[in-house]
Amino acid sequence: MKNKFVKAILVIVLGSALFTSCKPKNSGDAVSGDAAQRVYVAPGKYDEFYNFVSGGFSGQMSVYGLPSGRMLKVVPIFSQDPESGWGFSEETKPMLNTSEGFIPWDDQHHLELSQTNGEVDGRWIFANANNTPRIARVDLKRFKTAEIIELPNSAGNHSSPFITENTEYVVAGTRFGVPGDYENGDVPINTYKENFKGHISFIKVDKESGKMDLSFQLRLPGVNFDLSHAGKGKSHGWFFFTCYNSEQANTLLEVNASQRDKDFIMAVNWKKAEEYIKAGKGKIEKTKYAHNTWNDETHTGTSVIKDEVLVLDAMAMKDICYLMPCPKSPHGCDVDPTGEYIVGSGKLAALIPVFSFDKMINAIGKKDYEGDYEGIPVLKYNSVLHGEVQKPGLGPLHTEFDGKGNAYTTFFVSSEVVKWDIKTLKVLDRVPTYYSVGHLCIPGGDSKKPFGKYLIAYNKITKDRYLPTGPELTQSAQLYDISGDKMQLLLDFPTIGEPHYAQAAPADLIRNNGQLKIYDIKKNNHPRVAKGEKETKVVREGNKVHVYMTMVRSHFSPDNIEGIKVGDDVYFHITNLEQDWDVPHGFSIRRAQTAELLIMPGETSTLNWKPTKVGIVPFYCTDFCSALHQEMSGYIRVSPAGSNVPLSYSLGTNLPASSTK
Amino acid sequence: MKENNLTILSKVLLVIVGLLFIGSLFVPMWRIELDAPQYPEGLMLQLHANKIGGDVDIINGLNHYIGMATLHTENFFEFTILPYVFGTFAFISLILVFINNRKAVFGFLITFVLFVILSGIDFYRWNYEYGHNLDPNAAIKVPGMAYQPPLIGYKQLLNFGAYSIPDIGGWMLTGAGILLFVVVLKEFKFKKSI
Ligand SMILES: [Cu+2]
């Protein structure tokens, strides 16, 4: 007994000695002396890069400057934003409409900047909504969501929005296999293998306007599509998707979807798919999805429900899709700048397989198949493999490129970024991240022309990096300098939501893209605009009251309104008359049930308000606009329902007292 | 009679003077640049022969704090006259080539100088009027403060620095004046001795 106790102590002492001596170096120690200087952006100076970071469960996108890590803006996309009135104003509500009505939140994972010739062009950025399958286009002249399209036949819109090299298409692969909307969905869950299907959507993007259109969908086996990237250069015309759960399990996936040694990377020949569509091989299927567009001249969103989608059965076509075996639950799927190498990262694998596009084309030519998977040819692993990066780390997730022949892969389990040579597959350098890194981003790192210089790692856990804020800590990113042979940690900076994927581009590319400073009031075609104080009025239509109001430093017109009654449905259509950069005004009403509005110079926005109490209700400007901002306010008199107080409004003059009853 | 004729060079210069007068009709003549901490990009008021240009609306908006009257092209009779004045000047410059008389050129130079002096007085008068005649109900009142911009040069007006200088058109007119002076100088000083 005693002996055993001594042994146990010895084991613990020895074990901990061994453990402390092998303790890996902490990422906090890795900061070099002049890091602060290298991320310092002096007052009055601008950052070098814009970094667009997905907001995860916040549903929004945040914008940071690099290398400072300063947050510049949160752009509302899929979630309501009371700060700006997004999803609360009458004009923006249609933007969050879906085939199942208004859905005011989402889970935003990936972002993709538009490209021309495989290079980032700074025009738009696309965002996915994971929960209610949607794709948004944010206009980077305005930093405003311009379009949201819902995706039918999909569930868990994860492998999106990835684009082709001229932004011909935005693609979106479903994460969850589910029966198509055009099939009977009322089936036992354990009939997954027969009844569940996967659909990949191809959304066409208009070259000039950026307007999206759901062009067609591919009908595929019910596997989970995880991530994707388009081919480029020589592999332009192809798309690559990682697939997991090729076991097609429907319960306890953590065990049942990890059975096979290899899942797949699916290569899609979308040019071939286009040919089949042209030849009339697609089938129009019944469905329902919303397509919401923002009009910059009416300052209004419109939601249209569409009821058809063109579906091409890729399983029956045999030469659109090919599967490449990829070890253990592949996650990231990244194509190098030349378009030759496709990097698959198996979450559970201890190596990184790198596939060769040339070998793949060759193998397809020779029909070098090891069989098929529900009608889709499976290519032989060794025929398509360029090679494997040996012992890179544990849990490879995502890879980006610096344009100099190097790849950088994140390792979730071993919490590090590893730099390796794409051709020789030799590991060149590794740096620790704190803790459990997910995606990474190099400016232009998934394009034909990466800008190199910086790498940002987006981490899943933040313990001890920042001042604690209760059980929930801020989300986080880490900035590395990759301009030299060795990666160097420069900065930690907090982010909103859970950052997943991100994109970055040189600041000038975005700043000089025709960036908008104000909305031209002469081009304001909002149906209820008041282009000057003379056009302001209050109109009653039954129990609906429309207030055509203007705002200018430092008053509203009108600022006294009487004759509103309990039970009325009041719409404030407010136009900001300013034509001066950075002079928005805010509008808020006491006890407004929704939100405030933030209205840009020259813009018109509408707040709906339903008064429920008799009394005097003040309203005021919420965005400090001038020395007299505090004076920018007004009053509404709310009378009982059925009162005969006449409707009146004024600015600057007191009208004769209205009757009191 | 003969000594009153103009040299070829003078005639060419007169044509240039005429073109400068015409050109000045299409570009701003005068500019008042304003800058303040909250306007790092600056604000600009541009006076053309026929209108006020630049950031008029923004400046009007700002001026309401101190009770300055708002600026509107239609409130200035000058903008209806000036295009004709410059047109006439251009016409005279060209006609002088044919009149071919150095005394007439001298007369024109005197007229132009008088015009410039009058314009200066008129500009000063307007500046004085706008800078002093303030709304007694203005939000911001600084005792003894007037907001008269400088006739030419720089002046600090509260948090705004005002910089009043000729714009392209103004420089064209200056050039026209100088050329006229050169012609007169040459014709009267050197011609006699030859
Ligand atoms: Cu305001």
Short mmCIF file of C-alpha atoms and ligand atoms in Angstrom, two decimals, chain A residues 585-586 621 623 625 629 632, ligand 1:
data_model
loop_
_atom_site.label_atom_id
_atom_site.label_comp_id
_atom_site.label_asym_id
_atom_site.label_seq_id
_atom_site.Cartn_x
_atom_site.Cartn_y
_atom_site.Cartn_z
CA HIS A 585 -28.78 62.44 -38.26
CA GLY A 586 -30.59 60.05 -35.99
CA CYS A 621 -31.73 63.28 -33.01
CA ASP A 623 -26.35 61.17 -33.74
CA CYS A 625 -24.55 66.47 -35.43
CA HIS A 629 -27.52 68.82 -31.63
CA MET A 632 -32.56 68.97 -32.41
CU CU C 1 -28.90 65.78 -35.78
#
